[in-house]
Coordinates of N, CA and C in Angstrom, one line a residue:
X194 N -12.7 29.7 -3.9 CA -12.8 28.3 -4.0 C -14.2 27.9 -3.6
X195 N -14.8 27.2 -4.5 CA -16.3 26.5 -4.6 C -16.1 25.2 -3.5
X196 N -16.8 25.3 -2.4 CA -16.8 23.4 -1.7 C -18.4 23.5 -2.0
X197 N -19.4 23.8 -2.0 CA -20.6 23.3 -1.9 C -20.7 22.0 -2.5
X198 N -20.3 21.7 -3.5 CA -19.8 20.3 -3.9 C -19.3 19.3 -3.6
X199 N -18.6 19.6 -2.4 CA -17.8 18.6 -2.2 C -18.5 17.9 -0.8
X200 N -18.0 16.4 -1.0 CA -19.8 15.4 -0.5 C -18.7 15.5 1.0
X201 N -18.6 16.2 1.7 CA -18.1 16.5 3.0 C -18.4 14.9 3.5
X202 N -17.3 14.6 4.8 CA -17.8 13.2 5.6 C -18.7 13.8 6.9
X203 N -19.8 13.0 6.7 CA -20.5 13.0 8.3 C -19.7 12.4 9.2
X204 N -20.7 12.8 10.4 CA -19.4 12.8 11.9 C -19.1 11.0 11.8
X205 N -19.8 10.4 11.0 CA -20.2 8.9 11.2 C -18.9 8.3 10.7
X206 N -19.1 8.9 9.6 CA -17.9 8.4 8.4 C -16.3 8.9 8.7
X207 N -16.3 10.7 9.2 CA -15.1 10.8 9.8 C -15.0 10.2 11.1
X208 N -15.3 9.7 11.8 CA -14.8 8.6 13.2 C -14.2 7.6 12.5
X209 N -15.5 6.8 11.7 CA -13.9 5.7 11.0 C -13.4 5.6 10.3
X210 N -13.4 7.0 9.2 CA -12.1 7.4 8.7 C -10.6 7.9 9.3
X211 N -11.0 8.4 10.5 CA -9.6 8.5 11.4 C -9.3 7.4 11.8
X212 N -10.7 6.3 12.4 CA -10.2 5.2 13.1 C -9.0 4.2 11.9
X213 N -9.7 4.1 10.4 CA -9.2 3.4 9.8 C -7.3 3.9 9.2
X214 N -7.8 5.3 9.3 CA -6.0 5.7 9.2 C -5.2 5.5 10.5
X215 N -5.6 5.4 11.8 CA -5.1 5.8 12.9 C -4.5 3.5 12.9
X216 N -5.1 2.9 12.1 CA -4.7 1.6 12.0 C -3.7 1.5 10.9
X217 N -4.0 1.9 9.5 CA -3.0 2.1 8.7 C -1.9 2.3 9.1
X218 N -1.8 3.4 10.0 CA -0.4 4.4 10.1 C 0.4 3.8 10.9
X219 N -0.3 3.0 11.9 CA 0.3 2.3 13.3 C 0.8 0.7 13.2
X220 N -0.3 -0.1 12.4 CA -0.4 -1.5 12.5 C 0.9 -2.2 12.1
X221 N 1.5 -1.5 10.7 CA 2.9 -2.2 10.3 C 3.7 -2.2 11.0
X222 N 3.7 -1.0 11.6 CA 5.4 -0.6 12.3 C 5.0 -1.2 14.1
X223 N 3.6 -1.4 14.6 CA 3.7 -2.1 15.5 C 4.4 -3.4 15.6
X224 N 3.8 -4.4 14.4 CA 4.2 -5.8 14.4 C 5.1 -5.7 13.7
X225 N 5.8 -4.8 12.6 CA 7.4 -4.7 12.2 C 8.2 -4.4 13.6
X226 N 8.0 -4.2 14.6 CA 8.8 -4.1 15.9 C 9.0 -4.9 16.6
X227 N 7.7 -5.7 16.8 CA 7.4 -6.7 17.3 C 8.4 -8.3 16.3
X228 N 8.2 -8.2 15.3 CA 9.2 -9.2 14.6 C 10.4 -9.3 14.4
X229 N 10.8 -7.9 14.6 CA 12.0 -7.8 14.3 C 12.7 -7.9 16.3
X230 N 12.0 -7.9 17.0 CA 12.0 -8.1 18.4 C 12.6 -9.7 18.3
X231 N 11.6 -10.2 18.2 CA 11.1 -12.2 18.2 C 11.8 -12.4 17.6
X232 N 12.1 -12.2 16.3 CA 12.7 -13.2 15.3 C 13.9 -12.4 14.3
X233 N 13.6 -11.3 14.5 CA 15.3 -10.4 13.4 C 14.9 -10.2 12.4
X234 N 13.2 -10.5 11.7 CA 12.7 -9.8 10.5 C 12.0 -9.0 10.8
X235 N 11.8 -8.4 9.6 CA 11.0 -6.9 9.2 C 9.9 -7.4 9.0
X236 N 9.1 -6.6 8.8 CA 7.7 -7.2 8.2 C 7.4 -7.6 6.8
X237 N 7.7 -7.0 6.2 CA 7.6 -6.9 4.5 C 8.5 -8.6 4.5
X238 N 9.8 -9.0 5.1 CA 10.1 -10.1 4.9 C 9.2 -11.3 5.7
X239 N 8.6 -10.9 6.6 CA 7.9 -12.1 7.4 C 6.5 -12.3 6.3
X240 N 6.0 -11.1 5.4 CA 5.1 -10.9 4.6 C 5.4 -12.2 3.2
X241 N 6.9 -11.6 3.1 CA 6.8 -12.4 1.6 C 6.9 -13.5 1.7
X242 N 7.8 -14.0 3.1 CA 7.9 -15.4 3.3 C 6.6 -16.5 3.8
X243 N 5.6 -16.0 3.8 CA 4.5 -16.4 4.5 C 3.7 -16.6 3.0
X244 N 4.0 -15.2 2.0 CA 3.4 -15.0 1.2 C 3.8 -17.0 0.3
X245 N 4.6 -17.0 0.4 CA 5.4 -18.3 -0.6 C 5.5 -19.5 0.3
X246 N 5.0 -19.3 1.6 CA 4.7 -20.4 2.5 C 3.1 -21.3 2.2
X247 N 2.4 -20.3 1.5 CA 1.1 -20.4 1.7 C 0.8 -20.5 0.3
X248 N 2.1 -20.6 -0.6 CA 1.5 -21.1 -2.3 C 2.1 -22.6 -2.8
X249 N 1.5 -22.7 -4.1 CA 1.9 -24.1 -4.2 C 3.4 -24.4 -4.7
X250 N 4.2 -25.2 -4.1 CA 5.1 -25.3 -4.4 C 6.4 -24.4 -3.8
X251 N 5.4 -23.3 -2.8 CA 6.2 -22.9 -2.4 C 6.9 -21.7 -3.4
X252 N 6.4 -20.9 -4.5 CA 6.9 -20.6 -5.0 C 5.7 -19.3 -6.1
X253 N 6.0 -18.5 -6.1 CA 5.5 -17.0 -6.6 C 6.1 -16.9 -7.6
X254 N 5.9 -15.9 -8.8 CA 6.4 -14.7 -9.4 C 7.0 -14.0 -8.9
X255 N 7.7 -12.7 -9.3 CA 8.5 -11.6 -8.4 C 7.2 -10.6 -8.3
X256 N 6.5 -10.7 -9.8 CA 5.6 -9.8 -10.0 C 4.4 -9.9 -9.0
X257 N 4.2 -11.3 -9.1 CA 3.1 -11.8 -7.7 C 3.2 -11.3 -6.4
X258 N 4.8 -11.5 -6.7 CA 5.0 -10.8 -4.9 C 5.2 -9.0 -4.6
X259 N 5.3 -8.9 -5.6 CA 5.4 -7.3 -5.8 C 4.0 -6.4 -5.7
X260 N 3.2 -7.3 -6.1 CA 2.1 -6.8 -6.8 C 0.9 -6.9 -4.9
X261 N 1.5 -8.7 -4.3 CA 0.4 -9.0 -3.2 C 1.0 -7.7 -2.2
X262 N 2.0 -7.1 -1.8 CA 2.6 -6.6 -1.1 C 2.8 -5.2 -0.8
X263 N 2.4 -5.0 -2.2 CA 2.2 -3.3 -2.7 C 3.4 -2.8 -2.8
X264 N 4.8 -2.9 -3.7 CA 5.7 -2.9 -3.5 C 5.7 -3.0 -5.1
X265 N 7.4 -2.1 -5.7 CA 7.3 -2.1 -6.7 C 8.4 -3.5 -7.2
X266 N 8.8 -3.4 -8.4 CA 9.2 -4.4 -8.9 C 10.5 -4.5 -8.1
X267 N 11.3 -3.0 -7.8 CA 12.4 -2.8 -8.0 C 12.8 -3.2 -6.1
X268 N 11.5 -2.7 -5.5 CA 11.5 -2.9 -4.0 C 11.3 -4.1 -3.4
X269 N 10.8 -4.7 -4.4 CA 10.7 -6.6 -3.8 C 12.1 -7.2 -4.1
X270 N 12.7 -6.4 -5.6 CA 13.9 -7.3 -5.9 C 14.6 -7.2 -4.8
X271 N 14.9 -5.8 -4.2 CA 16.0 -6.0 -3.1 C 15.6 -6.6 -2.0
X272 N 14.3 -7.0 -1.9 CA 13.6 -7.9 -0.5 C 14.1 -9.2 -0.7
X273 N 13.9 -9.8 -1.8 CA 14.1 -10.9 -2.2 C 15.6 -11.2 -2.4
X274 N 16.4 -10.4 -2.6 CA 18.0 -10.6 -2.8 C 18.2 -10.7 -1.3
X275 N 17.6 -9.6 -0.4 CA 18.0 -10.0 0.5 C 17.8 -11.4 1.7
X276 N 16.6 -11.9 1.3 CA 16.1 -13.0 2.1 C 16.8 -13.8 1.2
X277 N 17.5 -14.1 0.1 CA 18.2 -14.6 -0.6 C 19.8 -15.2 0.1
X278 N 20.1 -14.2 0.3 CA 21.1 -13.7 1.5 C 21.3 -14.5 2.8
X279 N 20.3 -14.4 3.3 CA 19.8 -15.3 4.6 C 19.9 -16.7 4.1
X280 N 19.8 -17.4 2.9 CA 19.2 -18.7 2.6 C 17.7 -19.1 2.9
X281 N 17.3 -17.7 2.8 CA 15.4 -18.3 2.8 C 14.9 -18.2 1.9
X282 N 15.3 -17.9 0.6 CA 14.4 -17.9 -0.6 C 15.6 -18.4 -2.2
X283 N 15.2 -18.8 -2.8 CA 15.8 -18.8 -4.1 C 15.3 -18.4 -5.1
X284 N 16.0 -17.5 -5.8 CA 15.3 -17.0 -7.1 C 15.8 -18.2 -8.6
X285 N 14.9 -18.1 -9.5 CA 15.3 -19.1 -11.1 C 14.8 -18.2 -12.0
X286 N 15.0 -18.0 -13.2 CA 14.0 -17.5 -14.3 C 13.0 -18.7 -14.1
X287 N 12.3 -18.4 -14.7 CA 10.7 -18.9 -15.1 C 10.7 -19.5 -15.9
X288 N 10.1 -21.1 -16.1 CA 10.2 -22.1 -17.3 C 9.0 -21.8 -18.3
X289 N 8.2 -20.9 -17.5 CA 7.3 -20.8 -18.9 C 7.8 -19.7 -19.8
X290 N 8.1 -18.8 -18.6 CA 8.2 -17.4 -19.0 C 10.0 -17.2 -19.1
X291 N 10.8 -17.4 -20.0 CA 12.4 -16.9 -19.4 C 12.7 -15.3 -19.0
X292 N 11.2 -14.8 -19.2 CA 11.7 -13.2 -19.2 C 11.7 -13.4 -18.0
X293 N 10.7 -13.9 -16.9 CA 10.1 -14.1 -15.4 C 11.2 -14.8 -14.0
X294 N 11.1 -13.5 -13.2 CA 11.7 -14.8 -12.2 C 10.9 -15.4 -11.0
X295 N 11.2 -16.5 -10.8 CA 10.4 -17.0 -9.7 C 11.2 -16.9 -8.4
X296 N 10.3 -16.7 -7.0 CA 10.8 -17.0 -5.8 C 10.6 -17.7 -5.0
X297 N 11.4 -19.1 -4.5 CA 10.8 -19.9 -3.7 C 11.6 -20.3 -3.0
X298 N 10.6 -20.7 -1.8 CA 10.9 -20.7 -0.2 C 11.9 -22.3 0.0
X299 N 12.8 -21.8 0.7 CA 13.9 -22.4 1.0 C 13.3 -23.5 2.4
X300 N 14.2 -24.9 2.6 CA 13.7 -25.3 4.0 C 14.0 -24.2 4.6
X301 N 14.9 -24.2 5.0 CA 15.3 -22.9 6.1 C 14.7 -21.9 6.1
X302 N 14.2 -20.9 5.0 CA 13.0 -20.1 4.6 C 11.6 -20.7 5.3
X303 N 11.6 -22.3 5.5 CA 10.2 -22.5 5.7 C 10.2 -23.2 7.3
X304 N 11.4 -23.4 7.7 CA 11.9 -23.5 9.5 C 11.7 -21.7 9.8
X305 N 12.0 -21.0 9.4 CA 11.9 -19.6 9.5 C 11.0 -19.0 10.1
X306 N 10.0 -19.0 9.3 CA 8.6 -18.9 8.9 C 7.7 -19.6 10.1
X307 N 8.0 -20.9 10.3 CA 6.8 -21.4 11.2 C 8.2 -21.6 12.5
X308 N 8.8 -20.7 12.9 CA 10.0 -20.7 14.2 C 8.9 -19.0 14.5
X309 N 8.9 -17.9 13.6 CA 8.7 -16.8 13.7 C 6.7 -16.7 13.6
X310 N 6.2 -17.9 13.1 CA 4.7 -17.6 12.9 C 3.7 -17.5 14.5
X311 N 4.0 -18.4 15.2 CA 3.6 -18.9 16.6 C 3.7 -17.4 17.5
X312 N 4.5 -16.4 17.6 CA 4.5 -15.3 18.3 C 4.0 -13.8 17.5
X313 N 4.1 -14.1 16.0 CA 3.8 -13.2 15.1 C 1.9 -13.3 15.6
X314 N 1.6 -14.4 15.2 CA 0.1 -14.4 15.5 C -0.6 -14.5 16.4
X315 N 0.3 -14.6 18.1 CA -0.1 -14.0 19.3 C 0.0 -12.5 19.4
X316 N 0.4 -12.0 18.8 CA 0.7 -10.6 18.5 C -0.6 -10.0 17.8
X317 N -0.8 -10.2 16.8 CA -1.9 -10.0 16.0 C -3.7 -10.4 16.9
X318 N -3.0 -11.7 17.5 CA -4.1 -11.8 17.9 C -4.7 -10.6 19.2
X319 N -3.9 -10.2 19.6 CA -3.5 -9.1 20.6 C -4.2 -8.2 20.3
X320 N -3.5 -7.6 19.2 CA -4.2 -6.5 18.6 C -5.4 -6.0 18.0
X321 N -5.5 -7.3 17.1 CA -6.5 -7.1 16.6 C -8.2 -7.4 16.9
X322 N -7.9 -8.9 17.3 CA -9.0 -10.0 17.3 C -9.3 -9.7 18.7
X323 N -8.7 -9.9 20.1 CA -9.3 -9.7 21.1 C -10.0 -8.7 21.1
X324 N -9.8 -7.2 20.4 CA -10.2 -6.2 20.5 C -11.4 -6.4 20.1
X325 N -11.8 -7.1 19.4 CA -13.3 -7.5 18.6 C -14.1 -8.6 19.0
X326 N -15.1 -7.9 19.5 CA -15.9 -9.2 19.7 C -16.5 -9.8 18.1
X327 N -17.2 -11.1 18.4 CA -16.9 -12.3 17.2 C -17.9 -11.8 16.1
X328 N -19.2 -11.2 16.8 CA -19.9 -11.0 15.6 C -19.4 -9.3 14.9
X329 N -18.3 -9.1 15.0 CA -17.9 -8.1 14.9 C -17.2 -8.3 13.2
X330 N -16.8 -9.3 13.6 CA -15.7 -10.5 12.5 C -16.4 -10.1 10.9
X331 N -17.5 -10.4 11.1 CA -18.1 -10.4 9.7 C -18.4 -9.2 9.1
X332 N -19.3 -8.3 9.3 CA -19.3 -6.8 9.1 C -18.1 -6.3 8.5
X333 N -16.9 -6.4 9.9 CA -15.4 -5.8 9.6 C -14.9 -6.2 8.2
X334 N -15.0 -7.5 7.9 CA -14.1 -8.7 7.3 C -15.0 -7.8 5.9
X335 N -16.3 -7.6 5.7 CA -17.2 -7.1 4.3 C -16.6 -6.4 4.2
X336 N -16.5 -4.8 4.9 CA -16.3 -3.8 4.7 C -14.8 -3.7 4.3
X337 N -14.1 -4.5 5.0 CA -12.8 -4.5 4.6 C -12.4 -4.8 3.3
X338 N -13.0 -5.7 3.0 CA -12.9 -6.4 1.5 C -13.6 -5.2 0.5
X339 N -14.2 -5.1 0.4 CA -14.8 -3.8 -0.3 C -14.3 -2.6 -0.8
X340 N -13.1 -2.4 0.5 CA -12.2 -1.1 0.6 C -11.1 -2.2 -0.1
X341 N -10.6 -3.1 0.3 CA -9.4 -3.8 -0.2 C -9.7 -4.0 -2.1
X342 N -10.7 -4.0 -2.5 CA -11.3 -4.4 -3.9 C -10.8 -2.6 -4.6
X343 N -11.3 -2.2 -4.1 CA -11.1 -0.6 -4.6 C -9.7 0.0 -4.5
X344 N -8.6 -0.2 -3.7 CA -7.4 0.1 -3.5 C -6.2 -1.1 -4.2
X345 N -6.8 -2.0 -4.4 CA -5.6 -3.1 -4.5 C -5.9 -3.5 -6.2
X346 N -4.5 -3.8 -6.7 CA -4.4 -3.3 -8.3 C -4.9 -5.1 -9.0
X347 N -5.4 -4.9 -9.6 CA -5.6 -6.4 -10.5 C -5.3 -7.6 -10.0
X348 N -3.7 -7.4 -10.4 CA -3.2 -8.7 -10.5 C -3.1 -8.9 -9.0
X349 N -2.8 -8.2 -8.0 CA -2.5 -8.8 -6.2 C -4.4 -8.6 -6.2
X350 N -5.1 -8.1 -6.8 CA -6.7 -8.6 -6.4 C -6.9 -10.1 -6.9
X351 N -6.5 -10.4 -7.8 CA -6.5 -12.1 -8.4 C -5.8 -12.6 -7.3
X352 N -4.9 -12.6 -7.0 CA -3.5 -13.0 -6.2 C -4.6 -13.0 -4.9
X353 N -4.8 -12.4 -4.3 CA -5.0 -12.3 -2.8 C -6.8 -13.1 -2.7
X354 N -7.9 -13.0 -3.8 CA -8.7 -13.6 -4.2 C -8.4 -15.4 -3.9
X355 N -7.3 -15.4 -4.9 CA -6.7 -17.0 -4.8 C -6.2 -17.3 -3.1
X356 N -5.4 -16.7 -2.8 CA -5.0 -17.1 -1.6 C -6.5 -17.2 -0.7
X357 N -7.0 -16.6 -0.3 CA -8.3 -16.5 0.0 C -9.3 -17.6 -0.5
X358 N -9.3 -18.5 -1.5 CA -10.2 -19.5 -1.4 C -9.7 -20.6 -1.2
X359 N -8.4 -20.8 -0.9 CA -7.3 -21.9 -0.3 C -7.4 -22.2 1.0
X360 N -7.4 -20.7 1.6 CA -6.9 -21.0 3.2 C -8.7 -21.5 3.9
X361 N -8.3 -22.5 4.9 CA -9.2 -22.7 5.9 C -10.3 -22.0 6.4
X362 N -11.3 -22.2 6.1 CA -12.8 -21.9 7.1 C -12.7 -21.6 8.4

């Protein structure tokens, strides 16, 4: 087997390549424990319902949500049937599209949501943000986006783009 080719990581690169897997591997199932602690959801549901809290109308694609989420078609439907379930979301076909379904956030879906947001994001703030000091913010926030541009597929790159020039400064 030939490596001389292979562009090996310096010590630099592997430190925050472990650091950045050692966050990967940990971060969901921290705050999926933490939510389902607080409030009786999973993450992936606190995800979609935030995701449809924060659009207009209150209301996504399946594909939008499938696509922001990283989640296939078939793995959001059962998210969505299930939050469905609950009375926090409703699904319709799509008036532009009849092939398309749409999912949108229920009151109760949206009492939900801001009952479970207040301890979700003392949590995060926990984890994440105190750990960083401020001028730290910016750097991270590039780098991150850079890696997020290269891993994240089209349509949740448009998708998460938009969300991103909506929310607050």
């Amino acid at each position: 087997m030939i490596m001389d080719d292979v562009p090996w990581l310096d010590e630099r690169e592997r430190d925050c390549w472990v650091a950045l897997v050692n966050i990967a591997m940990r971060l969901e199932s921290t705050l999926d424990t933490q939510l389902s602690k607080d409030s009786g959801l999973r993450m992936v549901d606190y995800y979609v319902i935030a995701m449809l809290s924060e659009s207009r109308d209150l209301t996504l694609t399946m594909g939008e949500l499938a696509a922001r989420s990283n989640s296939s078609p078939s793995r959001m439907s059962h998210v969505v049937k299930r939050l469905e379930a609950r009375g926090w979301v409703r699904r319709s076909p799509s008036e532009v599209d009849g092939r398309g379904t749409l999912a949108t956030l229920t009151d109760l879906g949206l009492q939900t949501i801001e009952t479970a947001a207040p301890e979700h994001v003392r949590h995060v703030r926990r984890l994440v943000f105190d750990a960083l000091d401020p001028e730290d913010l910016g750097p991270l926030t590039a780098g991150l986006t850079k890696i997020a541009e290269r891993v994240t597929p089209p349509l949740a790159r448009r998708s998460v783009a938009d969300s991103q020039a909506t929310e607050p400064a």
